[in-house]
Amino acid sequence: MKIAVFGGTRGVGAEAVRQALARGWRCRVLARSADRVPELPGVEVVVGDVLDPEAVGRTLYDCDGAVIALGQTRRNPPRLCSEGTRVIVDAMQQQGVPRVVAISAMGVGDSYAQVSVVFRLLIRTLMKELMMDKERLERILRYSDRDWVVVRPGRLTHRPARGQWRAGTDRETGAGSVSRADVATFLLDQLSEDRYLRQTPYITG
């Protein structure tokens, strides 16, 4: 399999690249600079911005699927996740790339009740803009014609992969911590499995 990875320079995205290579897949990663992506066999880097349709199109060319693991930093535009997703979906339609898996967060949309009272307060205050952007990201995919899965992880940690987690689409399971490595495994699985197709499964420890 050959996949395009957006947000592959850090966090879950970087872990997804590493694990995809271990599966024997090839990756094309869009990055603002080539030195942000390790030189590894099977990895091709496209230098550019996720808001640039031309760069996104080159990243998606001849790929079987896409991973969206965009994150918000102080240097990024406030709507990077959603606007970047819009550009990616448009390019996927033009390139004929069928499947996309994206990272959102527990607490977004109908998973609001699954997070703690403290986290709900953060959603309404300090994290309001970030969570609203994740909601817009989900909406763009939901109304697209692509085969999509939106993965909502709990609190992300740097712990090693355990290979064990709770995942599903019920809204009774509370959010807990989960390693980025386990989320990356679950994320890549969704590129070839249909169990959660056009759904928003959570994953938590």
PDB file of C-alpha atoms in Angstrom, residues 103-115 119 123 127 130-139 142 150-153 171 200:
ATOM      1  CA  ILE A 103      -7.482  12.204  13.728  1.00  0.00           C
ATOM      2  CA  SER A 104      -9.970  14.224  15.750  1.00  0.00           C
ATOM      3  CA  ALA A 105     -10.431  14.023  19.544  1.00  0.00           C
ATOM      4  CA  MET A 106     -12.760  12.642  22.196  1.00  0.00           C
ATOM      5  CA  GLY A 107     -14.934  15.541  23.279  1.00  0.00           C
ATOM      6  CA  VAL A 108     -15.761  16.613  19.730  1.00  0.00           C
ATOM      7  CA  GLY A 109     -19.374  16.471  18.585  1.00  0.00           C
ATOM      8  CA  ASP A 110     -21.470  13.719  20.142  1.00  0.00           C
ATOM      9  CA  SER A 111     -18.516  12.473  22.213  1.00  0.00           C
ATOM     10  CA  TYR A 112     -18.678  15.550  24.473  1.00  0.00           C
ATOM     11  CA  ALA A 113     -20.290  13.576  27.298  1.00  0.00           C
ATOM     12  CA  GLN A 114     -17.475  11.022  27.239  1.00  0.00           C
ATOM     13  CA  VAL A 115     -14.854  13.412  28.617  1.00  0.00           C
ATOM     14  CA  PHE A 119     -11.964  18.671  30.097  1.00  0.00           C
ATOM     15  CA  ILE A 123     -13.353  22.710  25.627  1.00  0.00           C
ATOM     16  CA  MET A 127      -9.496  24.709  23.762  1.00  0.00           C
ATOM     17  CA  LEU A 130      -9.152  23.965  18.496  1.00  0.00           C
ATOM     18  CA  MET A 131     -12.203  21.786  19.158  1.00  0.00           C
ATOM     19  CA  MET A 132     -14.372  23.871  16.842  1.00  0.00           C
ATOM     20  CA  ASP A 133     -11.788  23.350  14.114  1.00  0.00           C
ATOM     21  CA  LYS A 134     -11.886  19.589  14.739  1.00  0.00           C
ATOM     22  CA  GLU A 135     -15.683  19.711  14.423  1.00  0.00           C
ATOM     23  CA  ARG A 136     -15.353  21.483  11.081  1.00  0.00           C
ATOM     24  CA  LEU A 137     -12.824  18.847   9.971  1.00  0.00           C
ATOM     25  CA  GLU A 138     -15.288  16.087  10.818  1.00  0.00           C
ATOM     26  CA  ARG A 139     -18.111  17.877   9.013  1.00  0.00           C
ATOM     27  CA  ARG A 142     -18.867  13.530   6.721  1.00  0.00           C
ATOM     28  CA  VAL A 150     -12.522   9.808  11.843  1.00  0.00           C
ATOM     29  CA  VAL A 151     -10.640   8.473  14.871  1.00  0.00           C
ATOM     30  CA  ARG A 152     -11.246  10.197  18.222  1.00  0.00           C
ATOM     31  CA  PRO A 153      -8.479   9.362  20.704  1.00  0.00           C
ATOM     32  CA  ARG A 171     -21.013   7.120  23.764  1.00  0.00           C
ATOM     33  CA  THR A 200     -16.260   8.298  14.285  1.00  0.00           C
TER      34      THR A 200
END
